[in-house]
Amino acid sequence: MWFDAAVTFRRTGAALAAATLLLSLAACGDDSDSGSDSGSGAGAGSDTTLTVYAAASLTQTFQAIGQEFEAAHDGVSVEFSFGGSSDLVAQLQQGAPADVFASADQANMDKLTADDLQADDPQPFATNTLEIATPPDNPAGISSFADLAGDGVKVVVCAPEVPCGAATVKAEEATGVTLSPVSEEQSVTDVLGKVTSGEADAGLVYVTDVEAAGDDVTGVPFPESADIVNTYPIVALKDSDHADLAQAFVDLVLSDQGQGILEEAGFAQP
Amino acid sequence: MLLPLVAIVARVDWAHFGSLITSESSRAAFWLSLKTSAASTALCVVFGVPMALVLARSDLPGLGALRSLVLLPLVLPPVVGGLALLYTFGRRGLLGSELDALGLQIAFTTVAVVLAQTFVALPFLVVSLEGSLRTAGQRYEVVAASLGAGPTTVFRRITLPLVLPGLLSGAVLSFARSLGEFGATITFAGSLQGRTRTLPLEIYLQRETDPDAAVALALVLVVVAVLVIGLARQTRSAL
């Protein structure tokens, strides 16, 4: 009885192991074209993968820059890990293998340099400012920052602990308007979600987020935002196995070509 | 199973443990979590007991489909559950205009937290209780009824005592599941201290600025869950 069970167990185990092996092999085989169908550059014969950790708000622009990079460097494919800057830093501090890091704010880049993980000095490559986002029909009739504090207006902001929330606190100081938000979200994506679903009357996000959301939201600029500029730094990492390529990617982001892509998305130059 | 727990304990900054878990935001999250999980568990019992009775005792057609429906939140990613709730109870959801007319706005309130937790925890109670009801069988109930006991008496004196252990473990599982709920809560209820930011949401946010606090709170969450499960086992063996 127990013997039968052991055999079955062993067989199942072997089958599982085989399946796992097959899956991981299949996954490795897919590595060459990292999901994004660039149609140029990296094909099945690519042998170098450049791993870029970048803030979630850079998703669209960096993918475009990545495609340019692949087109210019034969046999190289760029893989991205997009997420909250602090999450990415935590992963890098735990030894996650990466070649380049682009942060949504200086504070998180400082965490990285405090651990001495950078290959060189971080370079500012873009800036971003806040803008009010409302559902397309702007149901609460928001036209200024002060309107956000109006009676019954449901405002969603980023929590002060995250970069967009720190900027929000500065905006409150600059305008002298104290908000009482119904929710303090974890990221601009979460804030936008509450606005596009119509659950919130307004949210505070970046200009680039309003741009990227297209017709799903209406942007309401406010003049005080010009004084609250969030700077994005980028750096090649010390533990990179492809130091030259990593630096080349950073250079591309800083070049006119990279800056053009960023500007189109609403980012300003530092 | 144990290794990740050991890893958490090993990462705790014991020197500051007390101050980390007694900060105002931690305390607010802790009490909110306990209160909303208790409320969710109560709702699970209210809705779950009739569901389990129907699944275990009736011979309705389509019972299998009904059971799959009840179990759906078990396999649904919590974020999807949150979206479903948003599209149901949200301002622009299916019931949004009706609720608005009644002056009820649920999203971003503590009620939304309780709803989200109930949604993901309900299957645990139903499955546990249905199992007990099936195991207990209906022999005693039939005998009691033939001796002249009314349906209410049968339920109170026979069915309930027989399935109480199952009900209890179902309630405990629901409570533990509610305590850990994250995805549905953040999607449907948002995150605001004292109102909708439960312990898991607080842990998620604390990682941004203070990983030590996040680890300390994670340990608190684990300890509470273990305590609840242990307490339930004791009560169960006493029954």
PDB file of N, CA, C and O in Angstrom, chain B residues 105-176:
ATOM      1  N   GLN B 105     -23.560  55.767  -0.821  1.00  0.00           N
ATOM      2  CA  GLN B 105     -22.374  55.677  -1.666  1.00  0.00           C
ATOM      3  C   GLN B 105     -21.369  54.781  -0.959  1.00  0.00           C
ATOM      4  O   GLN B 105     -20.881  55.110   0.107  1.00  0.00           O
ATOM      5  N   ILE B 106     -21.128  53.642  -1.563  1.00  0.00           N
ATOM      6  CA  ILE B 106     -20.381  52.598  -0.857  1.00  0.00           C
ATOM      7  C   ILE B 106     -18.880  52.679  -1.066  1.00  0.00           C
ATOM      8  O   ILE B 106     -18.103  52.514  -0.133  1.00  0.00           O
ATOM      9  N   ALA B 107     -18.449  52.951  -2.309  1.00  0.00           N
ATOM     10  CA  ALA B 107     -17.011  52.967  -2.584  1.00  0.00           C
ATOM     11  C   ALA B 107     -16.309  53.959  -1.657  1.00  0.00           C
ATOM     12  O   ALA B 107     -16.882  54.987  -1.294  1.00  0.00           O
ATOM     13  N   PHE B 108     -15.095  53.633  -1.284  1.00  0.00           N
ATOM     14  CA  PHE B 108     -14.263  54.465  -0.394  1.00  0.00           C
ATOM     15  C   PHE B 108     -14.761  54.497   1.052  1.00  0.00           C
ATOM     16  O   PHE B 108     -14.314  55.319   1.827  1.00  0.00           O
ATOM     17  N   THR B 109     -15.713  53.634   1.415  1.00  0.00           N
ATOM     18  CA  THR B 109     -16.156  53.615   2.812  1.00  0.00           C
ATOM     19  C   THR B 109     -15.767  52.276   3.440  1.00  0.00           C
ATOM     20  O   THR B 109     -15.417  51.321   2.746  1.00  0.00           O
ATOM     21  N   THR B 110     -15.890  52.226   4.761  1.00  0.00           N
ATOM     22  CA  THR B 110     -15.593  50.989   5.485  1.00  0.00           C
ATOM     23  C   THR B 110     -16.532  49.869   5.040  1.00  0.00           C
ATOM     24  O   THR B 110     -16.153  48.701   5.026  1.00  0.00           O
ATOM     25  N   VAL B 111     -17.759  50.242   4.649  1.00  0.00           N
ATOM     26  CA  VAL B 111     -18.709  49.243   4.157  1.00  0.00           C
ATOM     27  C   VAL B 111     -18.126  48.516   2.945  1.00  0.00           C
ATOM     28  O   VAL B 111     -18.272  47.298   2.800  1.00  0.00           O
ATOM     29  N   ALA B 112     -17.426  49.264   2.093  1.00  0.00           N
ATOM     30  CA  ALA B 112     -16.814  48.659   0.904  1.00  0.00           C
ATOM     31  C   ALA B 112     -15.768  47.622   1.297  1.00  0.00           C
ATOM     32  O   ALA B 112     -15.641  46.575   0.669  1.00  0.00           O
ATOM     33  N   VAL B 113     -15.021  47.918   2.365  1.00  0.00           N
ATOM     34  CA  VAL B 113     -14.014  46.972   2.856  1.00  0.00           C
ATOM     35  C   VAL B 113     -14.701  45.678   3.295  1.00  0.00           C
ATOM     36  O   VAL B 113     -14.289  44.574   2.920  1.00  0.00           O
ATOM     37  N   VAL B 114     -15.768  45.819   4.081  1.00  0.00           N
ATOM     38  CA  VAL B 114     -16.491  44.643   4.583  1.00  0.00           C
ATOM     39  C   VAL B 114     -17.069  43.837   3.417  1.00  0.00           C
ATOM     40  O   VAL B 114     -16.975  42.607   3.393  1.00  0.00           O
ATOM     41  N   LEU B 115     -17.627  44.533   2.439  1.00  0.00           N
ATOM     42  CA  LEU B 115     -18.179  43.837   1.269  1.00  0.00           C
ATOM     43  C   LEU B 115     -17.095  43.065   0.524  1.00  0.00           C
ATOM     44  O   LEU B 115     -17.298  41.901   0.163  1.00  0.00           O
ATOM     45  N   ALA B 116     -15.969  43.712   0.302  1.00  0.00           N
ATOM     46  CA  ALA B 116     -14.875  43.068  -0.431  1.00  0.00           C
ATOM     47  C   ALA B 116     -14.414  41.815   0.304  1.00  0.00           C
ATOM     48  O   ALA B 116     -14.219  40.749  -0.299  1.00  0.00           O
ATOM     49  N   GLN B 117     -14.239  41.931   1.612  1.00  0.00           N
ATOM     50  CA  GLN B 117     -13.769  40.790   2.405  1.00  0.00           C
ATOM     51  C   GLN B 117     -14.808  39.676   2.437  1.00  0.00           C
ATOM     52  O   GLN B 117     -14.479  38.493   2.357  1.00  0.00           O
ATOM     53  N   THR B 118     -16.079  40.044   2.568  1.00  0.00           N
ATOM     54  CA  THR B 118     -17.138  39.043   2.580  1.00  0.00           C
ATOM     55  C   THR B 118     -17.152  38.270   1.273  1.00  0.00           C
ATOM     56  O   THR B 118     -17.278  37.047   1.249  1.00  0.00           O
ATOM     57  N   PHE B 119     -16.990  39.001   0.179  1.00  0.00           N
ATOM     58  CA  PHE B 119     -17.016  38.394  -1.153  1.00  0.00           C
ATOM     59  C   PHE B 119     -15.967  37.295  -1.296  1.00  0.00           C
ATOM     60  O   PHE B 119     -16.250  36.210  -1.797  1.00  0.00           O
ATOM     61  N   VAL B 120     -14.750  37.561  -0.816  1.00  0.00           N
ATOM     62  CA  VAL B 120     -13.692  36.561  -0.993  1.00  0.00           C
ATOM     63  C   VAL B 120     -13.736  35.470   0.076  1.00  0.00           C
ATOM     64  O   VAL B 120     -13.210  34.387  -0.114  1.00  0.00           O
ATOM     65  N   ALA B 121     -14.362  35.760   1.238  1.00  0.00           N
ATOM     66  CA  ALA B 121     -14.317  34.805   2.348  1.00  0.00           C
ATOM     67  C   ALA B 121     -15.522  33.863   2.390  1.00  0.00           C
ATOM     68  O   ALA B 121     -15.454  32.781   2.969  1.00  0.00           O
ATOM     69  N   LEU B 122     -16.618  34.273   1.751  1.00  0.00           N
ATOM     70  CA  LEU B 122     -17.859  33.496   1.826  1.00  0.00           C
ATOM     71  C   LEU B 122     -17.699  32.022   1.421  1.00  0.00           C
ATOM     72  O   LEU B 122     -18.222  31.137   2.111  1.00  0.00           O
ATOM     73  N   PRO B 123     -16.999  31.720   0.322  1.00  0.00           N
ATOM     74  CA  PRO B 123     -16.890  30.310  -0.075  1.00  0.00           C
ATOM     75  C   PRO B 123     -16.306  29.419   1.015  1.00  0.00           C
ATOM     76  O   PRO B 123     -16.706  28.262   1.146  1.00  0.00           O
ATOM     77  N   PHE B 124     -15.380  29.957   1.806  1.00  0.00           N
ATOM     78  CA  PHE B 124     -14.754  29.148   2.861  1.00  0.00           C
ATOM     79  C   PHE B 124     -15.803  28.650   3.851  1.00  0.00           C
ATOM     80  O   PHE B 124     -15.793  27.493   4.268  1.00  0.00           O
ATOM     81  N   LEU B 125     -16.721  29.543   4.232  1.00  0.00           N
ATOM     82  CA  LEU B 125     -17.741  29.148   5.184  1.00  0.00           C
ATOM     83  C   LEU B 125     -18.707  28.145   4.560  1.00  0.00           C
ATOM     84  O   LEU B 125     -19.035  27.124   5.162  1.00  0.00           O
ATOM     85  N   VAL B 126     -19.123  28.437   3.339  1.00  0.00           N
ATOM     86  CA  VAL B 126     -20.101  27.565   2.680  1.00  0.00           C
ATOM     87  C   VAL B 126     -19.535  26.159   2.506  1.00  0.00           C
ATOM     88  O   VAL B 126     -20.203  25.169   2.813  1.00  0.00           O
ATOM     89  N   VAL B 127     -18.283  26.067   2.048  1.00  0.00           N
ATOM     90  CA  VAL B 127     -17.682  24.759   1.795  1.00  0.00           C
ATOM     91  C   VAL B 127     -17.545  23.966   3.099  1.00  0.00           C
ATOM     92  O   VAL B 127     -17.914  22.785   3.165  1.00  0.00           O
ATOM     93  N   SER B 128     -17.049  24.616   4.156  1.00  0.00           N
ATOM     94  CA  SER B 128     -16.894  23.921   5.445  1.00  0.00           C
ATOM     95  C   SER B 128     -18.225  23.398   5.957  1.00  0.00           C
ATOM     96  O   SER B 128     -18.347  22.245   6.373  1.00  0.00           O
ATOM     97  N   LEU B 129     -19.223  24.288   5.926  1.00  0.00           N
ATOM     98  CA  LEU B 129     -20.510  23.936   6.502  1.00  0.00           C
ATOM     99  C   LEU B 129     -21.209  22.863   5.677  1.00  0.00           C
ATOM    100  O   LEU B 129     -21.803  21.932   6.222  1.00  0.00           O
ATOM    101  N   GLU B 130     -21.097  22.987   4.359  1.00  0.00           N
ATOM    102  CA  GLU B 130     -21.748  21.992   3.506  1.00  0.00           C
ATOM    103  C   GLU B 130     -21.154  20.608   3.778  1.00  0.00           C
ATOM    104  O   GLU B 130     -21.865  19.611   3.868  1.00  0.00           O
ATOM    105  N   GLY B 131     -19.833  20.570   3.953  1.00  0.00           N
ATOM    106  CA  GLY B 131     -19.167  19.305   4.284  1.00  0.00           C
ATOM    107  C   GLY B 131     -19.712  18.701   5.570  1.00  0.00           C
ATOM    108  O   GLY B 131     -20.049  17.514   5.623  1.00  0.00           O
ATOM    109  N   SER B 132     -19.839  19.550   6.612  1.00  0.00           N
ATOM    110  CA  SER B 132     -20.362  19.050   7.887  1.00  0.00           C
ATOM    111  C   SER B 132     -21.789  18.557   7.754  1.00  0.00           C
ATOM    112  O   SER B 132     -22.154  17.515   8.314  1.00  0.00           O
ATOM    113  N   LEU B 133     -22.591  19.320   7.013  1.00  0.00           N
ATOM    114  CA  LEU B 133     -24.000  18.930   6.863  1.00  0.00           C
ATOM    115  C   LEU B 133     -24.106  17.577   6.178  1.00  0.00           C
ATOM    116  O   LEU B 133     -24.909  16.726   6.564  1.00  0.00           O
ATOM    117  N   ARG B 134     -23.266  17.366   5.164  1.00  0.00           N
ATOM    118  CA  ARG B 134     -23.311  16.105   4.435  1.00  0.00           C
ATOM    119  C   ARG B 134     -22.836  14.958   5.330  1.00  0.00           C
ATOM    120  O   ARG B 134     -23.402  13.876   5.325  1.00  0.00           O
ATOM    121  N   THR B 135     -21.764  15.217   6.107  1.00  0.00           N
ATOM    122  CA  THR B 135     -21.224  14.189   6.990  1.00  0.00           C
ATOM    123  C   THR B 135     -22.240  13.823   8.066  1.00  0.00           C
ATOM    124  O   THR B 135     -22.429  12.662   8.411  1.00  0.00           O
ATOM    125  N   ALA B 136     -22.921  14.837   8.602  1.00  0.00           N
ATOM    126  CA  ALA B 136     -23.868  14.601   9.694  1.00  0.00           C
ATOM    127  C   ALA B 136     -25.061  13.775   9.226  1.00  0.00           C
ATOM    128  O   ALA B 136     -25.647  13.016   9.994  1.00  0.00           O
ATOM    129  N   GLY B 137     -25.398  13.901   7.953  1.00  0.00           N
ATOM    130  CA  GLY B 137     -26.534  13.144   7.432  1.00  0.00           C
ATOM    131  C   GLY B 137     -27.839  13.665   8.002  1.00  0.00           C
ATOM    132  O   GLY B 137     -27.865  14.631   8.771  1.00  0.00           O
ATOM    133  N   GLN B 138     -28.945  12.992   7.638  1.00  0.00           N
ATOM    134  CA  GLN B 138     -30.252  13.510   8.071  1.00  0.00           C
ATOM    135  C   GLN B 138     -31.002  12.528   8.971  1.00  0.00           C
ATOM    136  O   GLN B 138     -32.152  12.767   9.307  1.00  0.00           O
ATOM    137  N   ARG B 139     -30.299  11.443   9.384  1.00  0.00           N
ATOM    138  CA  ARG B 139     -31.012  10.413  10.157  1.00  0.00           C
ATOM    139  C   ARG B 139     -31.631  10.976  11.424  1.00  0.00           C
ATOM    140  O   ARG B 139     -32.800  10.794  11.708  1.00  0.00           O
ATOM    141  N   TYR B 140     -30.811  11.691  12.200  1.00  0.00           N
ATOM    142  CA  TYR B 140     -31.299  12.208  13.491  1.00  0.00           C
ATOM    143  C   TYR B 140     -32.451  13.192  13.281  1.00  0.00           C
ATOM    144  O   TYR B 140     -33.406  13.226  14.038  1.00  0.00           O
ATOM    145  N   GLU B 141     -32.317  13.980  12.212  1.00  0.00           N
ATOM    146  CA  GLU B 141     -33.364  14.966  11.943  1.00  0.00           C
ATOM    147  C   GLU B 141     -34.678  14.264  11.627  1.00  0.00           C
ATOM    148  O   GLU B 141     -35.744  14.679  12.099  1.00  0.00           O
ATOM    149  N   VAL B 142     -34.582  13.193  10.832  1.00  0.00           N
ATOM    150  CA  VAL B 142     -35.783  12.439  10.466  1.00  0.00           C
ATOM    151  C   VAL B 142     -36.431  11.841  11.714  1.00  0.00           C
ATOM    152  O   VAL B 142     -37.642  11.931  11.927  1.00  0.00           O
ATOM    153  N   VAL B 143     -35.594  11.263  12.580  1.00  0.00           N
ATOM    154  CA  VAL B 143     -36.112  10.658  13.815  1.00  0.00           C
ATOM    155  C   VAL B 143     -36.801  11.711  14.671  1.00  0.00           C
ATOM    156  O   VAL B 143     -37.936  11.526  15.140  1.00  0.00           O
ATOM    157  N   ALA B 144     -36.133  12.849  14.852  1.00  0.00           N
ATOM    158  CA  ALA B 144     -36.687  13.910  15.686  1.00  0.00           C
ATOM    159  C   ALA B 144     -38.022  14.384  15.128  1.00  0.00           C
ATOM    160  O   ALA B 144     -38.997  14.566  15.866  1.00  0.00           O
ATOM    161  N   ALA B 145     -38.060  14.525  13.799  1.00  0.00           N
ATOM    162  CA  ALA B 145     -39.294  14.999  13.177  1.00  0.00           C
ATOM    163  C   ALA B 145     -40.410  13.976  13.371  1.00  0.00           C
ATOM    164  O   ALA B 145     -41.552  14.332  13.655  1.00  0.00           O
ATOM    165  N   SER B 146     -40.065  12.694  13.258  1.00  0.00           N
ATOM    166  CA  SER B 146     -41.089  11.660  13.415  1.00  0.00           C
ATOM    167  C   SER B 146     -41.593  11.599  14.853  1.00  0.00           C
ATOM    168  O   SER B 146     -42.678  11.133  15.135  1.00  0.00           O
ATOM    169  N   LEU B 147     -40.777  12.088  15.787  1.00  0.00           N
ATOM    170  CA  LEU B 147     -41.207  12.111  17.192  1.00  0.00           C
ATOM    171  C   LEU B 147     -41.986  13.387  17.507  1.00  0.00           C
ATOM    172  O   LEU B 147     -42.273  13.685  18.660  1.00  0.00           O
ATOM    173  N   GLY B 148     -42.225  14.184  16.460  1.00  0.00           N
ATOM    174  CA  GLY B 148     -43.117  15.323  16.646  1.00  0.00           C
ATOM    175  C   GLY B 148     -42.435  16.661  16.831  1.00  0.00           C
ATOM    176  O   GLY B 148     -43.086  17.638  17.172  1.00  0.00           O
ATOM    177  N   ALA B 149     -41.118  16.724  16.631  1.00  0.00           N
ATOM    178  CA  ALA B 149     -40.447  18.021  16.755  1.00  0.00           C
ATOM    179  C   ALA B 149     -40.689  18.845  15.491  1.00  0.00           C
ATOM    180  O   ALA B 149     -40.660  18.320  14.395  1.00  0.00           O
ATOM    181  N   GLY B 150     -40.933  20.150  15.673  1.00  0.00           N
ATOM    182  CA  GLY B 150     -41.128  21.044  14.523  1.00  0.00           C
ATOM    183  C   GLY B 150     -39.795  21.331  13.853  1.00  0.00           C
ATOM    184  O   GLY B 150     -38.736  21.081  14.437  1.00  0.00           O
ATOM    185  N   PRO B 151     -39.834  21.861  12.620  1.00  0.00           N
ATOM    186  CA  PRO B 151     -38.603  22.143  11.874  1.00  0.00           C
ATOM    187  C   PRO B 151     -37.629  23.037  12.653  1.00  0.00           C
ATOM    188  O   PRO B 151     -36.410  22.823  12.636  1.00  0.00           O
ATOM    189  N   THR B 152     -38.158  24.051  13.344  1.00  0.00           N
ATOM    190  CA  THR B 152     -37.293  24.964  14.097  1.00  0.00           C
ATOM    191  C   THR B 152     -36.580  24.221  15.214  1.00  0.00           C
ATOM    192  O   THR B 152     -35.366  24.385  15.422  1.00  0.00           O
ATOM    193  N   THR B 153     -37.344  23.396  15.926  1.00  0.00           N
ATOM    194  CA  THR B 153     -36.754  22.620  17.025  1.00  0.00           C
ATOM    195  C   THR B 153     -35.689  21.670  16.497  1.00  0.00           C
ATOM    196  O   THR B 153     -34.607  21.542  17.074  1.00  0.00           O
ATOM    197  N   VAL B 154     -35.992  21.034  15.376  1.00  0.00           N
ATOM    198  CA  VAL B 154     -35.034  20.107  14.779  1.00  0.00           C
ATOM    199  C   VAL B 154     -33.735  20.842  14.457  1.00  0.00           C
ATOM    200  O   VAL B 154     -32.633  20.393  14.784  1.00  0.00           O
ATOM    201  N   PHE B 155     -33.879  22.003  13.841  1.00  0.00           N
ATOM    202  CA  PHE B 155     -32.683  22.757  13.454  1.00  0.00           C
ATOM    203  C   PHE B 155     -31.889  23.169  14.695  1.00  0.00           C
ATOM    204  O   PHE B 155     -30.670  23.049  14.748  1.00  0.00           O
ATOM    205  N   ARG B 156     -32.613  23.639  15.725  1.00  0.00           N
ATOM    206  CA  ARG B 156     -31.953  24.185  16.915  1.00  0.00           C
ATOM    207  C   ARG B 156     -31.339  23.069  17.765  1.00  0.00           C
ATOM    208  O   ARG B 156     -30.236  23.223  18.292  1.00  0.00           O
ATOM    209  N   ARG B 157     -32.037  21.960  17.899  1.00  0.00           N
ATOM    210  CA  ARG B 157     -31.617  20.925  18.854  1.00  0.00           C
ATOM    211  C   ARG B 157     -30.795  19.812  18.209  1.00  0.00           C
ATOM    212  O   ARG B 157     -30.042  19.121  18.887  1.00  0.00           O
ATOM    213  N   ILE B 158     -30.957  19.609  16.898  1.00  0.00           N
ATOM    214  CA  ILE B 158     -30.264  18.498  16.238  1.00  0.00           C
ATOM    215  C   ILE B 158     -29.215  18.989  15.243  1.00  0.00           C
ATOM    216  O   ILE B 158     -28.012  18.777  15.416  1.00  0.00           O
ATOM    217  N   THR B 159     -29.690  19.710  14.201  1.00  0.00           N
ATOM    218  CA  THR B 159     -28.794  20.089  13.098  1.00  0.00           C
ATOM    219  C   THR B 159     -27.653  20.962  13.585  1.00  0.00           C
ATOM    220  O   THR B 159     -26.477  20.687  13.341  1.00  0.00           O
ATOM    221  N   LEU B 160     -28.017  22.037  14.313  1.00  0.00           N
ATOM    222  CA  LEU B 160     -27.006  23.008  14.713  1.00  0.00           C
ATOM    223  C   LEU B 160     -25.899  22.399  15.587  1.00  0.00           C
ATOM    224  O   LEU B 160     -24.713  22.576  15.281  1.00  0.00           O
ATOM    225  N   PRO B 161     -26.275  21.669  16.658  1.00  0.00           N
ATOM    226  CA  PRO B 161     -25.194  21.064  17.480  1.00  0.00           C
ATOM    227  C   PRO B 161     -24.304  20.110  16.664  1.00  0.00           C
ATOM    228  O   PRO B 161     -23.101  20.051  16.887  1.00  0.00           O
ATOM    229  N   LEU B 162     -24.913  19.388  15.713  1.00  0.00           N
ATOM    230  CA  LEU B 162     -24.134  18.434  14.913  1.00  0.00           C
ATOM    231  C   LEU B 162     -23.106  19.133  14.033  1.00  0.00           C
ATOM    232  O   LEU B 162     -21.995  18.641  13.851  1.00  0.00           O
ATOM    233  N   VAL B 163     -23.503  20.271  13.460  1.00  0.00           N
ATOM    234  CA  VAL B 163     -22.609  20.900  12.476  1.00  0.00           C
ATOM    235  C   VAL B 163     -21.842  22.082  13.055  1.00  0.00           C
ATOM    236  O   VAL B 163     -21.105  22.752  12.349  1.00  0.00           O
ATOM    237  N   LEU B 164     -22.005  22.318  14.367  1.00  0.00           N
ATOM    238  CA  LEU B 164     -21.344  23.477  14.978  1.00  0.00           C
ATOM    239  C   LEU B 164     -19.829  23.505  14.739  1.00  0.00           C
ATOM    240  O   LEU B 164     -19.285  24.559  14.393  1.00  0.00           O
ATOM    241  N   PRO B 165     -19.136  22.361  14.898  1.00  0.00           N
ATOM    242  CA  PRO B 165     -17.690  22.399  14.621  1.00  0.00           C
ATOM    243  C   PRO B 165     -17.380  22.846  13.189  1.00  0.00           C
ATOM    244  O   PRO B 165     -16.460  23.635  12.971  1.00  0.00           O
ATOM    245  N   GLY B 166     -18.170  22.377  12.242  1.00  0.00           N
ATOM    246  CA  GLY B 166     -17.963  22.767  10.856  1.00  0.00           C
ATOM    247  C   GLY B 166     -18.229  24.243  10.642  1.00  0.00           C
ATOM    248  O   GLY B 166     -17.506  24.937   9.931  1.00  0.00           O
ATOM    249  N   LEU B 167     -19.283  24.732  11.292  1.00  0.00           N
ATOM    250  CA  LEU B 167     -19.626  26.142  11.191  1.00  0.00           C
ATOM    251  C   LEU B 167     -18.497  26.989  11.763  1.00  0.00           C
ATOM    252  O   LEU B 167     -18.109  28.015  11.211  1.00  0.00           O
ATOM    253  N   LEU B 168     -17.976  26.510  12.897  1.00  0.00           N
ATOM    254  CA  LEU B 168     -16.917  27.257  13.578  1.00  0.00           C
ATOM    255  C   LEU B 168     -15.655  27.322  12.720  1.00  0.00           C
ATOM    256  O   LEU B 168     -15.088  28.401  12.521  1.00  0.00           O
ATOM    257  N   SER B 169     -15.250  26.152  12.179  1.00  0.00           N
ATOM    258  CA  SER B 169     -14.015  26.213  11.384  1.00  0.00           C
ATOM    259  C   SER B 169     -14.232  27.014  10.110  1.00  0.00           C
ATOM    260  O   SER B 169     -13.324  27.711   9.639  1.00  0.00           O
ATOM    261  N   GLY B 170     -15.449  26.984   9.570  1.00  0.00           N
ATOM    262  CA  GLY B 170     -15.762  27.810   8.418  1.00  0.00           C
ATOM    263  C   GLY B 170     -15.648  29.287   8.754  1.00  0.00           C
ATOM    264  O   GLY B 170     -15.081  30.075   7.991  1.00  0.00           O
ATOM    265  N   ALA B 171     -16.185  29.656   9.935  1.00  0.00           N
ATOM    266  CA  ALA B 171     -16.136  31.058  10.358  1.00  0.00           C
ATOM    267  C   ALA B 171     -14.693  31.500  10.565  1.00  0.00           C
ATOM    268  O   ALA B 171     -14.306  32.616  10.203  1.00  0.00           O
ATOM    269  N   VAL B 172     -13.884  30.609  11.155  1.00  0.00           N
ATOM    270  CA  VAL B 172     -12.473  30.954  11.400  1.00  0.00           C
ATOM    271  C   VAL B 172     -11.729  31.147  10.090  1.00  0.00           C
ATOM    272  O   VAL B 172     -10.977  32.116   9.925  1.00  0.00           O
ATOM    273  N   LEU B 173     -11.975  30.238   9.143  1.00  0.00           N
ATOM    274  CA  LEU B 173     -11.330  30.382   7.830  1.00  0.00           C
ATOM    275  C   LEU B 173     -11.752  31.700   7.175  1.00  0.00           C
ATOM    276  O   LEU B 173     -10.932  32.413   6.592  1.00  0.00           O
ATOM    277  N   SER B 174     -13.040  32.022   7.286  1.00  0.00           N
ATOM    278  CA  SER B 174     -13.535  33.272   6.700  1.00  0.00           C
ATOM    279  C   SER B 174     -12.845  34.467   7.344  1.00  0.00           C
ATOM    280  O   SER B 174     -12.458  35.417   6.662  1.00  0.00           O
ATOM    281  N   PHE B 175     -12.713  34.410   8.666  1.00  0.00           N
ATOM    282  CA  PHE B 175     -12.075  35.520   9.381  1.00  0.00           C
ATOM    283  C   PHE B 175     -10.624  35.677   8.924  1.00  0.00           C
ATOM    284  O   PHE B 175     -10.176  36.779   8.618  1.00  0.00           O
ATOM    285  N   ALA B 176      -9.922  34.551   8.853  1.00  0.00           N
ATOM    286  CA  ALA B 176      -8.508  34.595   8.457  1.00  0.00           C
ATOM    287  C   ALA B 176      -8.363  35.100   7.020  1.00  0.00           C
ATOM    288  O   ALA B 176      -7.481  35.900   6.711  1.00  0.00           O
TER     289      ALA B 176
END
